[in-house]
């Protein structure tokens, strides 16, 4: 397509040169203006797509030596990977391994963590985060290489993408309290030099009016569902979330000097969201319902379409798929948000998706494909009130306390634990992806 468009650019340039030689009649001038506009639009499109391709090919060319050059003496880089046995279709033959690299190593080393099936059983338990047996099962063999280190840069794989392994209890203490834990799409992120983007064009979305719901479930169930920011498994649809409005209003106060764009109530439509495409948005915060619905034999494209966030009018019937109040990961992946330094997805299950050999197919992939650098996402359902509290503290740490993204989140999680929300279900679902400042 790029080659075809480039050929069209050359053709338009030749046409314009011929037209300019013919004279300056009104008809010719009108044609020149029209063709010049087409040429300008096409050139801009090609330049943007070439830049995306260049970014991708540069990224793919990095190797472990490049990653090592980016490490300090007190750093360690870890790539987790699921390696199959003789028959890769059988779970118990698959083993999770960690490929570890430090500044002083002559080459990366490989450590076996355990069989996939065994790890899956212990990681899905309710007390996984606080259970030191779980933490030691994941990190125990790795701790030998962490002595004297301060920062751990790691890239997860498969089931490690579904839980905050950076928060696991190791030797009686949460790992994130022992080291700075940076979760990355790939340790190649250490080689990428992102330009510093000031938060000048901020978009805050929340306090959304989803439209009238069906009155088909009891008040007790309504009350229970209202505490979560996830998908409704009933005819009722999406409950309005009162604390998201408070969240957005407080965030607006933190960034008032930059005059953020607020999209609330009935203004937070899918059409309005789509208009952010190709705009110079530098930070995006979305506070709403989110969901990932999986099913047997789903494809990667299915997963992208079934990873969604709810916007204004999501409860209403609409024949217009481009403005029905539901924005999917597939929709977002087609947008250009390359100027966006960070997207905060303050909703349920925004970090989940189909686990494939090429990573997670869900909302996180949608936003990364769109060009967003850092993502703050969730690995489970989250609670409306406590989530608002965490998000407000996170942005306060960023804007007023001038913390890095990583320290802003760690501090906000600590704040939540100290204010009545010590259970991991309130704070350990939130992960920062590629949060290197």
mmCIF file of C-alpha atoms in Angstrom, residues 33-345:
data_model
loop_
_atom_site.group_PDB
_atom_site.id
_atom_site.type_symbol
_atom_site.label_atom_id
_atom_site.label_comp_id
_atom_site.label_asym_id
_atom_site.label_seq_id
_atom_site.Cartn_x
_atom_site.Cartn_y
_atom_site.Cartn_z
ATOM 1 C CA UNK A 33 -5.385 23.786 -5.492
ATOM 2 C CA UNK A 34 -7.429 20.585 -5.432
ATOM 3 C CA UNK A 35 -4.512 18.342 -6.482
ATOM 4 C CA UNK A 36 -2.131 20.112 -4.104
ATOM 5 C CA UNK A 37 -4.468 19.378 -1.194
ATOM 6 C CA UNK A 38 -4.709 15.702 -2.216
ATOM 7 C CA UNK A 39 -0.913 15.539 -2.527
ATOM 8 C CA UNK A 40 -0.390 17.118 0.896
ATOM 9 C CA UNK A 41 -2.832 14.740 2.608
ATOM 10 C CA UNK A 42 -1.313 11.699 0.923
ATOM 11 C CA UNK A 43 2.263 12.734 1.753
ATOM 12 C CA UNK A 44 1.357 13.233 5.419
ATOM 13 C CA UNK A 45 -0.301 9.815 5.571
ATOM 14 C CA UNK A 46 2.709 8.106 3.996
ATOM 15 C CA UNK A 47 5.154 9.908 6.302
ATOM 16 C CA UNK A 48 3.183 8.805 9.370
ATOM 17 C CA UNK A 49 2.987 5.182 8.264
ATOM 18 C CA UNK A 50 6.680 5.123 7.324
ATOM 19 C CA UNK A 51 7.483 6.401 10.824
ATOM 20 C CA UNK A 52 5.444 3.580 12.360
ATOM 21 C CA UNK A 53 7.219 0.990 10.209
ATOM 22 C CA UNK A 54 10.622 2.481 11.092
ATOM 23 C CA UNK A 55 9.768 2.311 14.808
ATOM 24 C CA UNK A 56 8.741 -1.327 14.451
ATOM 25 C CA UNK A 57 11.780 -2.447 12.429
ATOM 26 C CA UNK A 58 14.163 -0.619 14.772
ATOM 27 C CA UNK A 59 12.493 -2.293 17.760
ATOM 28 C CA UNK A 60 12.786 -5.759 16.216
ATOM 29 C CA UNK A 61 16.492 -5.268 15.519
ATOM 30 C CA UNK A 62 17.461 -4.917 19.209
ATOM 31 C CA UNK A 63 19.148 -7.944 20.778
ATOM 32 C CA UNK A 64 20.193 -8.944 24.284
ATOM 33 C CA UNK A 65 23.509 -7.097 23.939
ATOM 34 C CA UNK A 66 21.573 -3.866 23.311
ATOM 35 C CA UNK A 67 19.443 -4.531 26.382
ATOM 36 C CA UNK A 68 22.553 -5.178 28.462
ATOM 37 C CA UNK A 69 24.073 -1.840 27.418
ATOM 38 C CA UNK A 70 20.996 -0.131 28.847
ATOM 39 C CA UNK A 71 21.374 -1.749 32.273
ATOM 40 C CA UNK A 72 23.083 -0.245 35.295
ATOM 41 C CA UNK A 73 25.135 -2.332 37.742
ATOM 42 C CA UNK A 74 22.162 -2.540 40.099
ATOM 43 C CA UNK A 75 19.666 -3.577 37.385
ATOM 44 C CA UNK A 76 18.435 -6.957 36.233
ATOM 45 C CA UNK A 77 16.365 -7.708 33.117
ATOM 46 C CA UNK A 78 14.132 -10.790 33.005
ATOM 47 C CA UNK A 79 12.145 -12.264 30.128
ATOM 48 C CA UNK A 80 9.618 -14.870 31.256
ATOM 49 C CA UNK A 81 8.641 -17.452 28.650
ATOM 50 C CA UNK A 82 6.536 -20.582 28.456
ATOM 51 C CA UNK A 83 8.560 -23.352 26.804
ATOM 52 C CA UNK A 84 6.748 -26.445 25.536
ATOM 53 C CA UNK A 85 7.710 -30.045 26.094
ATOM 54 C CA UNK A 86 7.672 -32.862 23.517
ATOM 55 C CA UNK A 87 3.957 -32.263 22.951
ATOM 56 C CA UNK A 88 3.234 -28.551 23.304
ATOM 57 C CA UNK A 89 -0.517 -29.181 23.350
ATOM 58 C CA UNK A 90 -0.273 -30.786 26.789
ATOM 59 C CA UNK A 91 -0.130 -28.224 29.594
ATOM 60 C CA UNK A 92 1.822 -30.359 32.066
ATOM 61 C CA UNK A 93 4.681 -30.664 29.572
ATOM 62 C CA UNK A 94 5.085 -26.907 29.439
ATOM 63 C CA UNK A 95 7.559 -25.156 31.723
ATOM 64 C CA UNK A 96 7.793 -21.487 32.690
ATOM 65 C CA UNK A 97 11.343 -20.212 32.418
ATOM 66 C CA UNK A 98 13.100 -16.961 33.212
ATOM 67 C CA UNK A 99 15.873 -15.625 30.976
ATOM 68 C CA UNK A 100 17.970 -13.392 33.228
ATOM 69 C CA UNK A 101 20.466 -10.704 32.241
ATOM 70 C CA UNK A 102 22.630 -8.369 34.342
ATOM 71 C CA UNK A 103 25.364 -5.905 33.469
ATOM 72 C CA UNK A 104 28.178 -8.279 34.429
ATOM 73 C CA UNK A 105 26.936 -11.443 32.703
ATOM 74 C CA UNK A 106 28.724 -12.738 29.621
ATOM 75 C CA UNK A 107 25.371 -13.907 28.266
ATOM 76 C CA UNK A 108 21.815 -14.392 29.565
ATOM 77 C CA UNK A 109 21.128 -17.413 31.742
ATOM 78 C CA UNK A 110 17.986 -19.542 31.812
ATOM 79 C CA UNK A 111 16.253 -20.573 35.041
ATOM 80 C CA UNK A 112 13.421 -23.092 35.208
ATOM 81 C CA UNK A 113 10.571 -21.842 37.415
ATOM 82 C CA UNK A 114 8.153 -24.741 37.284
ATOM 83 C CA UNK A 115 5.581 -26.641 35.302
ATOM 84 C CA UNK A 116 2.848 -24.483 33.832
ATOM 85 C CA UNK A 117 0.017 -26.619 35.167
ATOM 86 C CA UNK A 118 1.339 -26.501 38.748
ATOM 87 C CA UNK A 119 1.912 -22.746 38.642
ATOM 88 C CA UNK A 120 -1.555 -22.113 37.222
ATOM 89 C CA UNK A 121 -3.193 -23.980 40.109
ATOM 90 C CA UNK A 122 -1.496 -21.894 42.795
ATOM 91 C CA UNK A 123 -1.721 -18.543 41.001
ATOM 92 C CA UNK A 124 -5.518 -18.654 40.665
ATOM 93 C CA UNK A 125 -6.081 -19.052 44.421
ATOM 94 C CA UNK A 126 -7.665 -16.158 46.318
ATOM 95 C CA UNK A 127 -4.683 -15.641 48.620
ATOM 96 C CA UNK A 128 -2.007 -15.851 45.900
ATOM 97 C CA UNK A 129 -0.678 -12.311 46.442
ATOM 98 C CA UNK A 130 -0.098 -12.698 50.196
ATOM 99 C CA UNK A 131 0.948 -16.347 50.148
ATOM 100 C CA UNK A 132 4.731 -16.563 50.456
ATOM 101 C CA UNK A 133 4.667 -20.117 49.068
ATOM 102 C CA UNK A 134 3.261 -18.740 45.808
ATOM 103 C CA UNK A 135 5.777 -15.883 45.714
ATOM 104 C CA UNK A 136 8.688 -18.213 46.344
ATOM 105 C CA UNK A 137 7.416 -20.639 43.693
ATOM 106 C CA UNK A 138 7.587 -17.872 41.066
ATOM 107 C CA UNK A 139 10.613 -15.900 42.229
ATOM 108 C CA UNK A 140 12.526 -18.320 44.477
ATOM 109 C CA UNK A 141 14.993 -19.621 41.872
ATOM 110 C CA UNK A 142 15.535 -16.090 40.587
ATOM 111 C CA UNK A 143 16.407 -14.426 43.927
ATOM 112 C CA UNK A 144 20.012 -15.669 43.702
ATOM 113 C CA UNK A 145 20.553 -13.237 40.837
ATOM 114 C CA UNK A 146 18.855 -10.328 42.619
ATOM 115 C CA UNK A 147 21.466 -9.816 45.326
ATOM 116 C CA UNK A 148 22.754 -6.273 45.286
ATOM 117 C CA UNK A 149 20.164 -5.243 42.686
ATOM 118 C CA UNK A 150 17.689 -2.386 43.050
ATOM 119 C CA UNK A 151 15.641 -2.415 39.863
ATOM 120 C CA UNK A 152 13.993 -5.373 38.143
ATOM 121 C CA UNK A 153 12.796 -4.946 34.566
ATOM 122 C CA UNK A 154 10.664 -7.889 33.509
ATOM 123 C CA UNK A 155 8.430 -8.991 30.673
ATOM 124 C CA UNK A 156 5.703 -11.484 31.573
ATOM 125 C CA UNK A 157 4.280 -14.313 29.497
ATOM 126 C CA UNK A 158 1.066 -16.368 29.454
ATOM 127 C CA UNK A 159 -0.449 -16.770 32.962
ATOM 128 C CA UNK A 160 2.033 -14.258 34.438
ATOM 129 C CA UNK A 161 0.135 -11.639 32.436
ATOM 130 C CA UNK A 162 -2.986 -12.351 34.506
ATOM 131 C CA UNK A 163 -1.603 -11.594 37.952
ATOM 132 C CA UNK A 164 0.610 -8.910 39.473
ATOM 133 C CA UNK A 165 3.650 -11.115 40.035
ATOM 134 C CA UNK A 166 5.529 -7.958 41.048
ATOM 135 C CA UNK A 167 3.343 -7.855 44.179
ATOM 136 C CA UNK A 168 3.870 -11.464 45.293
ATOM 137 C CA UNK A 169 5.152 -12.145 48.813
ATOM 138 C CA UNK A 170 8.763 -13.341 48.724
ATOM 139 C CA UNK A 171 10.407 -14.343 51.991
ATOM 140 C CA UNK A 172 7.700 -12.644 54.020
ATOM 141 C CA UNK A 173 7.583 -9.326 52.152
ATOM 142 C CA UNK A 174 6.002 -8.029 48.944
ATOM 143 C CA UNK A 175 8.581 -7.973 46.155
ATOM 144 C CA UNK A 176 7.601 -4.413 45.171
ATOM 145 C CA UNK A 177 8.690 -3.298 48.643
ATOM 146 C CA UNK A 178 12.097 -4.900 48.168
ATOM 147 C CA UNK A 179 12.873 -3.704 44.624
ATOM 148 C CA UNK A 180 11.672 -1.266 42.015
ATOM 149 C CA UNK A 181 9.611 -3.533 39.753
ATOM 150 C CA UNK A 182 9.085 -2.408 36.156
ATOM 151 C CA UNK A 183 6.735 -4.492 34.007
ATOM 152 C CA UNK A 184 7.559 -4.124 30.303
ATOM 153 C CA UNK A 185 6.041 -5.264 27.015
ATOM 154 C CA UNK A 186 9.549 -6.506 26.265
ATOM 155 C CA UNK A 187 12.918 -5.785 27.847
ATOM 156 C CA UNK A 188 13.725 -4.223 24.461
ATOM 157 C CA UNK A 189 11.806 -1.217 25.837
ATOM 158 C CA UNK A 190 15.011 -0.372 27.701
ATOM 159 C CA UNK A 191 16.649 0.364 24.345
ATOM 160 C CA UNK A 192 13.929 2.729 23.141
ATOM 161 C CA UNK A 193 14.517 6.405 23.804
ATOM 162 C CA UNK A 194 11.070 7.958 24.088
ATOM 163 C CA UNK A 195 10.844 11.698 23.787
ATOM 164 C CA UNK A 196 9.746 13.497 26.934
ATOM 165 C CA UNK A 197 6.147 14.613 26.343
ATOM 166 C CA UNK A 198 4.762 17.316 28.650
ATOM 167 C CA UNK A 199 1.174 16.773 29.761
ATOM 168 C CA UNK A 200 -0.327 19.660 27.828
ATOM 169 C CA UNK A 201 -3.214 17.970 26.003
ATOM 170 C CA UNK A 202 -5.014 15.895 28.609
ATOM 171 C CA UNK A 203 -8.341 14.155 27.998
ATOM 172 C CA UNK A 204 -10.384 13.002 31.009
ATOM 173 C CA UNK A 205 -13.361 10.702 30.430
ATOM 174 C CA UNK A 206 -15.733 9.590 33.190
ATOM 175 C CA UNK A 207 -19.003 10.195 35.006
ATOM 176 C CA UNK A 208 -20.647 8.674 31.949
ATOM 177 C CA UNK A 209 -24.380 8.431 31.288
ATOM 178 C CA UNK A 210 -24.901 4.945 29.855
ATOM 179 C CA UNK A 211 -28.616 5.434 29.250
ATOM 180 C CA UNK A 212 -31.720 3.838 30.752
ATOM 181 C CA UNK A 213 -31.355 0.262 31.980
ATOM 182 C CA UNK A 214 -33.913 -2.517 32.046
ATOM 183 C CA UNK A 215 -35.453 -3.089 35.491
ATOM 184 C CA UNK A 216 -35.060 -6.848 35.429
ATOM 185 C CA UNK A 217 -32.930 -7.585 38.494
ATOM 186 C CA UNK A 218 -33.398 -6.988 42.192
ATOM 187 C CA UNK A 219 -32.227 -3.933 44.124
ATOM 188 C CA UNK A 220 -29.821 -6.170 46.057
ATOM 189 C CA UNK A 221 -28.100 -7.284 42.855
ATOM 190 C CA UNK A 222 -28.083 -3.695 41.555
ATOM 191 C CA UNK A 223 -26.296 -2.589 44.720
ATOM 192 C CA UNK A 224 -23.690 -5.351 44.421
ATOM 193 C CA UNK A 225 -23.012 -4.639 40.737
ATOM 194 C CA UNK A 226 -22.801 -0.907 41.358
ATOM 195 C CA UNK A 227 -19.618 -1.447 43.385
ATOM 196 C CA UNK A 228 -17.723 -2.822 40.396
ATOM 197 C CA UNK A 229 -16.539 -1.306 37.120
ATOM 198 C CA UNK A 230 -17.099 -4.406 35.012
ATOM 199 C CA UNK A 231 -19.482 -6.006 32.532
ATOM 200 C CA UNK A 232 -23.067 -6.724 33.499
ATOM 201 C CA UNK A 233 -24.013 -10.367 33.097
ATOM 202 C CA UNK A 234 -27.748 -9.573 32.934
ATOM 203 C CA UNK A 235 -30.279 -7.650 30.911
ATOM 204 C CA UNK A 236 -29.797 -4.665 33.164
ATOM 205 C CA UNK A 237 -26.795 -3.259 31.309
ATOM 206 C CA UNK A 238 -24.254 -0.830 32.727
ATOM 207 C CA UNK A 239 -24.876 0.876 36.076
ATOM 208 C CA UNK A 240 -23.839 4.510 36.366
ATOM 209 C CA UNK A 241 -20.685 4.791 38.483
ATOM 210 C CA UNK A 242 -20.960 7.745 40.916
ATOM 211 C CA UNK A 243 -17.319 7.741 41.982
ATOM 212 C CA UNK A 244 -16.056 8.053 38.405
ATOM 213 C CA UNK A 245 -17.587 11.532 38.226
ATOM 214 C CA UNK A 246 -15.838 12.522 41.453
ATOM 215 C CA UNK A 247 -12.625 10.981 40.118
ATOM 216 C CA UNK A 248 -12.669 13.036 36.910
ATOM 217 C CA UNK A 249 -13.591 16.262 38.670
ATOM 218 C CA UNK A 250 -10.722 15.868 41.150
ATOM 219 C CA UNK A 251 -8.269 15.027 38.373
ATOM 220 C CA UNK A 252 -9.385 18.115 36.507
ATOM 221 C CA UNK A 253 -8.413 20.145 39.566
ATOM 222 C CA UNK A 254 -4.913 18.648 39.608
ATOM 223 C CA UNK A 255 -4.312 19.578 35.954
ATOM 224 C CA UNK A 256 -6.403 22.764 35.742
ATOM 225 C CA UNK A 257 -3.466 24.847 34.501
ATOM 226 C CA UNK A 258 -3.402 22.773 31.292
ATOM 227 C CA UNK A 259 -7.197 23.023 30.829
ATOM 228 C CA UNK A 260 -7.965 19.315 30.195
ATOM 229 C CA UNK A 261 -10.727 18.273 27.823
ATOM 230 C CA UNK A 262 -13.522 16.765 29.931
ATOM 231 C CA UNK A 263 -15.863 14.226 28.350
ATOM 232 C CA UNK A 264 -18.608 13.420 30.861
ATOM 233 C CA UNK A 265 -22.216 12.252 31.008
ATOM 234 C CA UNK A 266 -23.728 12.297 27.488
ATOM 235 C CA UNK A 267 -20.654 13.960 25.926
ATOM 236 C CA UNK A 268 -18.505 10.845 26.348
ATOM 237 C CA UNK A 269 -19.775 9.190 23.168
ATOM 238 C CA UNK A 270 -17.997 6.689 20.985
ATOM 239 C CA UNK A 271 -17.996 9.247 18.155
ATOM 240 C CA UNK A 272 -16.255 11.788 20.383
ATOM 241 C CA UNK A 273 -13.687 9.199 21.437
ATOM 242 C CA UNK A 274 -12.979 8.304 17.827
ATOM 243 C CA UNK A 275 -12.288 11.988 17.110
ATOM 244 C CA UNK A 276 -9.144 11.669 19.263
ATOM 245 C CA UNK A 277 -7.594 9.772 16.325
ATOM 246 C CA UNK A 278 -4.577 11.651 14.910
ATOM 247 C CA UNK A 279 -4.883 14.325 17.614
ATOM 248 C CA UNK A 280 -1.979 15.369 19.825
ATOM 249 C CA UNK A 281 -3.427 13.889 23.032
ATOM 250 C CA UNK A 282 -0.564 13.534 25.519
ATOM 251 C CA UNK A 283 -2.439 11.838 28.375
ATOM 252 C CA UNK A 284 -5.725 9.951 28.355
ATOM 253 C CA UNK A 285 -7.689 8.900 31.434
ATOM 254 C CA UNK A 286 -10.830 6.776 31.021
ATOM 255 C CA UNK A 287 -12.964 5.950 34.043
ATOM 256 C CA UNK A 288 -15.790 3.571 33.153
ATOM 257 C CA UNK A 289 -16.891 -0.062 32.834
ATOM 258 C CA UNK A 290 -14.464 -2.439 31.135
ATOM 259 C CA UNK A 291 -14.662 -6.104 30.260
ATOM 260 C CA UNK A 292 -12.987 -8.975 28.471
ATOM 261 C CA UNK A 293 -15.298 -11.880 27.567
ATOM 262 C CA UNK A 294 -13.557 -15.022 26.356
ATOM 263 C CA UNK A 295 -15.032 -18.147 24.800
ATOM 264 C CA UNK A 296 -13.825 -21.505 23.520
ATOM 265 C CA UNK A 297 -11.868 -21.482 20.252
ATOM 266 C CA UNK A 298 -11.808 -17.675 20.067
ATOM 267 C CA UNK A 299 -9.355 -16.152 17.617
ATOM 268 C CA UNK A 300 -7.028 -13.259 18.365
ATOM 269 C CA UNK A 301 -9.370 -10.967 16.416
ATOM 270 C CA UNK A 302 -12.325 -12.233 18.468
ATOM 271 C CA UNK A 303 -10.448 -11.319 21.633
ATOM 272 C CA UNK A 304 -9.765 -7.803 20.329
ATOM 273 C CA UNK A 305 -13.449 -7.310 19.544
ATOM 274 C CA UNK A 306 -14.564 -8.743 22.899
ATOM 275 C CA UNK A 307 -12.277 -6.497 24.975
ATOM 276 C CA UNK A 308 -14.369 -3.378 25.475
ATOM 277 C CA UNK A 309 -15.034 -0.185 27.417
ATOM 278 C CA UNK A 310 -18.479 1.371 27.822
ATOM 279 C CA UNK A 311 -19.170 4.948 26.745
ATOM 280 C CA UNK A 312 -22.247 7.159 26.667
ATOM 281 C CA UNK A 313 -25.406 5.409 25.439
ATOM 282 C CA UNK A 314 -23.983 1.890 25.913
ATOM 283 C CA UNK A 315 -27.337 0.702 27.314
ATOM 284 C CA UNK A 316 -29.326 1.987 24.337
ATOM 285 C CA UNK A 317 -30.172 0.077 21.186
ATOM 286 C CA UNK A 318 -28.211 1.387 18.213
ATOM 287 C CA UNK A 319 -27.781 0.144 14.674
ATOM 288 C CA UNK A 320 -24.700 2.327 14.214
ATOM 289 C CA UNK A 321 -21.714 0.183 15.228
ATOM 290 C CA UNK A 322 -19.409 3.207 15.077
ATOM 291 C CA UNK A 323 -21.435 5.026 17.756
ATOM 292 C CA UNK A 324 -23.180 2.384 19.868
ATOM 293 C CA UNK A 325 -21.422 3.313 23.109
ATOM 294 C CA UNK A 326 -19.045 0.333 23.055
ATOM 295 C CA UNK A 327 -15.419 0.892 22.025
ATOM 296 C CA UNK A 328 -13.363 -2.266 21.482
ATOM 297 C CA UNK A 329 -9.654 -3.035 21.444
ATOM 298 C CA UNK A 330 -9.990 -3.666 17.704
ATOM 299 C CA UNK A 331 -11.389 -0.142 17.234
ATOM 300 C CA UNK A 332 -8.614 1.449 19.291
ATOM 301 C CA UNK A 333 -5.874 -0.505 17.478
ATOM 302 C CA UNK A 334 -6.852 1.292 14.262
ATOM 303 C CA UNK A 335 -6.428 4.758 15.824
ATOM 304 C CA UNK A 336 -3.310 6.934 15.877
ATOM 305 C CA UNK A 337 -2.455 7.958 19.456
ATOM 306 C CA UNK A 338 1.291 8.138 18.928
ATOM 307 C CA UNK A 339 1.587 11.437 20.805
ATOM 308 C CA UNK A 340 0.028 9.903 23.937
ATOM 309 C CA UNK A 341 2.588 9.315 26.678
ATOM 310 C CA UNK A 342 0.149 7.493 28.987
ATOM 311 C CA UNK A 343 -3.348 6.046 28.958
ATOM 312 C CA UNK A 344 -4.961 5.231 32.296
ATOM 313 C CA UNK A 345 -7.763 2.680 31.924
#
